[in-house]
CSV table of C-alpha atoms in Angstrom, one decimal:
chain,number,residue,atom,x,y,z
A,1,UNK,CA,-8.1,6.3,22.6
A,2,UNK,CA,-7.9,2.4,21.4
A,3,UNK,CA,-10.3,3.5,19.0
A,4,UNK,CA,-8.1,6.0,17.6
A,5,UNK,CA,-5.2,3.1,17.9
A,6,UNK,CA,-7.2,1.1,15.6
A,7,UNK,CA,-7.7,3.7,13.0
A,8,UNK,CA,-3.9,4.5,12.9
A,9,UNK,CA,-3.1,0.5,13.0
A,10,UNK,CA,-5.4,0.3,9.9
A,11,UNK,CA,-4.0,3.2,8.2
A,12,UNK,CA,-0.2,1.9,9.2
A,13,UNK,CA,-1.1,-2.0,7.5
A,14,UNK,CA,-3.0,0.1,4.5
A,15,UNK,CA,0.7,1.4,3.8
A,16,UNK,CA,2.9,-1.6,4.6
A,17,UNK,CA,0.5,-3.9,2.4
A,18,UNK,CA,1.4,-1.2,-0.1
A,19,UNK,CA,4.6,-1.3,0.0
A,20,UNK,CA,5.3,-4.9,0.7
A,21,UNK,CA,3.6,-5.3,-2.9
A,22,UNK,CA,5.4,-2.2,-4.4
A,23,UNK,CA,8.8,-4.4,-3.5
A,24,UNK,CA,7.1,-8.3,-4.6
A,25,UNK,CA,6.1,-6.3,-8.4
A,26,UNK,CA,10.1,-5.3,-8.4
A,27,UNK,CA,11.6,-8.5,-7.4
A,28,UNK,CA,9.4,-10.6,-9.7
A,29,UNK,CA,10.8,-8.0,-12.6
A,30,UNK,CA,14.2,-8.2,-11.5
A,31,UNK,CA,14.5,-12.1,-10.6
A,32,UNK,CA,13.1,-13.2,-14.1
A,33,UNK,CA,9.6,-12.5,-13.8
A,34,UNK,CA,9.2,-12.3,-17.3
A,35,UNK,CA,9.6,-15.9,-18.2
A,36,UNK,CA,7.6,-17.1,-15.5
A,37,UNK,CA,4.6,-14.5,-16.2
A,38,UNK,CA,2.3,-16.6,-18.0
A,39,UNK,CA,-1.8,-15.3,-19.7
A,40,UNK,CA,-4.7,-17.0,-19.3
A,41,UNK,CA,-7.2,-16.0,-21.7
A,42,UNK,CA,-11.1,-17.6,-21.5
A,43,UNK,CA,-12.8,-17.7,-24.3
A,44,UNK,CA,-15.6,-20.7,-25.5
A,45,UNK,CA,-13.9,-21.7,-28.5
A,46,UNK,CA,-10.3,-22.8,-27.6
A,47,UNK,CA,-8.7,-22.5,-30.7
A,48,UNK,CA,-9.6,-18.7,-30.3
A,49,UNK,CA,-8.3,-18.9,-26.4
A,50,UNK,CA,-4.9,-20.8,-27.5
A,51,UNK,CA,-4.1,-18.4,-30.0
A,52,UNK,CA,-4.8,-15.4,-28.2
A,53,UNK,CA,-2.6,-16.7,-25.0
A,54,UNK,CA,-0.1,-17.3,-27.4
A,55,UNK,CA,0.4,-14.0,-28.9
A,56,UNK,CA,0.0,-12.2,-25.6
A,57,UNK,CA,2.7,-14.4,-24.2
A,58,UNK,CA,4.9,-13.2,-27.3
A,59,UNK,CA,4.4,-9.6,-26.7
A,60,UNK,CA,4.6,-9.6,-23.3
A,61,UNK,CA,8.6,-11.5,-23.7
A,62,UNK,CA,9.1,-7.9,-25.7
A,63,UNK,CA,8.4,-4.6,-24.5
A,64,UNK,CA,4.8,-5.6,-23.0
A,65,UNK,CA,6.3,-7.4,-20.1
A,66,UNK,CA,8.2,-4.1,-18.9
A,67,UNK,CA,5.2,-1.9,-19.5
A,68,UNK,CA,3.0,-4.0,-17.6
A,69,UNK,CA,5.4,-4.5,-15.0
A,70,UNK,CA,5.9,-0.3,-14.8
A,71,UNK,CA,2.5,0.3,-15.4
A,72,UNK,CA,1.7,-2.1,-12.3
A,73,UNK,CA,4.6,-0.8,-9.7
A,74,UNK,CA,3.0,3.5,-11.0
A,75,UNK,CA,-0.2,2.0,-9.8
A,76,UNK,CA,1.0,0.1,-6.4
A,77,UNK,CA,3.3,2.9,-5.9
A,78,UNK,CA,0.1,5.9,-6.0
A,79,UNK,CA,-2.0,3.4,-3.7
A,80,UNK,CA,1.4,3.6,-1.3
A,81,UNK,CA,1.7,7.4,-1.2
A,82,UNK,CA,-1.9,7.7,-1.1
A,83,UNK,CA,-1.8,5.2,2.2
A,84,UNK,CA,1.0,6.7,4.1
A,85,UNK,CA,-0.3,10.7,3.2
A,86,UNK,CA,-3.8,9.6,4.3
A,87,UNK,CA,-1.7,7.8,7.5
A,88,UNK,CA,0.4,11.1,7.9
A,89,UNK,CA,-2.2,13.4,8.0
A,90,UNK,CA,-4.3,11.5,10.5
A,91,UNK,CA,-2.0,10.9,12.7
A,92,UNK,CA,-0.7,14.9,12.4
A,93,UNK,CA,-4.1,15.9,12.8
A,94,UNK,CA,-4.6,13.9,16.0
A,95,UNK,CA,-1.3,14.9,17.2
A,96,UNK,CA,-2.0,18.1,17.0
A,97,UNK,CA,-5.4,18.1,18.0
A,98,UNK,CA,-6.3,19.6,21.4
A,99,UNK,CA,-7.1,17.0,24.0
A,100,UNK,CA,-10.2,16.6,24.8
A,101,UNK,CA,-9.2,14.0,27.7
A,102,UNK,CA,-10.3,15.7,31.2
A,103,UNK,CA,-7.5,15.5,33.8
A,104,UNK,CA,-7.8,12.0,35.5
A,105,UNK,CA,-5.8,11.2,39.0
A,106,UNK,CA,-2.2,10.7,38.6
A,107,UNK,CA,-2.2,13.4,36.0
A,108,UNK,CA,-0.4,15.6,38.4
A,109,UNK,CA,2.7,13.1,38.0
A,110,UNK,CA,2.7,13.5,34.4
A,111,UNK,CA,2.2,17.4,34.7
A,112,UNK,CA,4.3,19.3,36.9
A,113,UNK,CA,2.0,21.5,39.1
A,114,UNK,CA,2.0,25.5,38.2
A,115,UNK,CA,4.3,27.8,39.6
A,116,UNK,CA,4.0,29.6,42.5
A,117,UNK,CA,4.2,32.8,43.4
């Protein structure tokens, strides 16, 4: 049973971490994200580095910034439904399961005893 408590506690922070970065991706686009969002580009020559940070900079102030951003938030947002359909159908399926738990004492407090006849 705590072992199955685990599983479903793993699954459960699987979809919250999901979510929780689903909301971060639309509050950094909706607060001003796009002047703060800033690309690093390595390359050996500077020069090359400096000019291609530059020009990605420039299209991302354009469209590029709000097709990263949406093409960031599909992706969070399929790892999220994945999480909580993969949390859903565990937990369905061990709700549903039939238990495989013998009766233990004090059962008979939970379970009212059959009728009689």
């Amino acid at each position: 049973m705590i072992n199955d408590r685990t599983h479903f506690a793993k699954l459960m922070d699987k979809w919250r971490e999901a979510e929780a970065l689903a909301e971060l991706i639309r509050q950094f686009a909706d607060d001003g994200g796009r002047h703060r969002l800033k690309i690093k580009v390595e390359h050996p020559d500077p020069v090359v580095a400096g000019n291609a940070e530059r020009v990605i900079n420039d299209m991302m102030k354009n469209n590029g910034f709000g097709v990263a951003v949406q093409k960031a938030l599909e992706r969070v947002e399929r790892k999220r439904d994945d999480a909580r359909e993969e949390f859903l159908q565990e937990a369905g399926a061990g709700y549903l399961a039939p238990s495989t738990a013998e009766r233990q004492p004090g059962d008979s407090l939970r379970y009212p005893p059959p009728p009689r006849k």
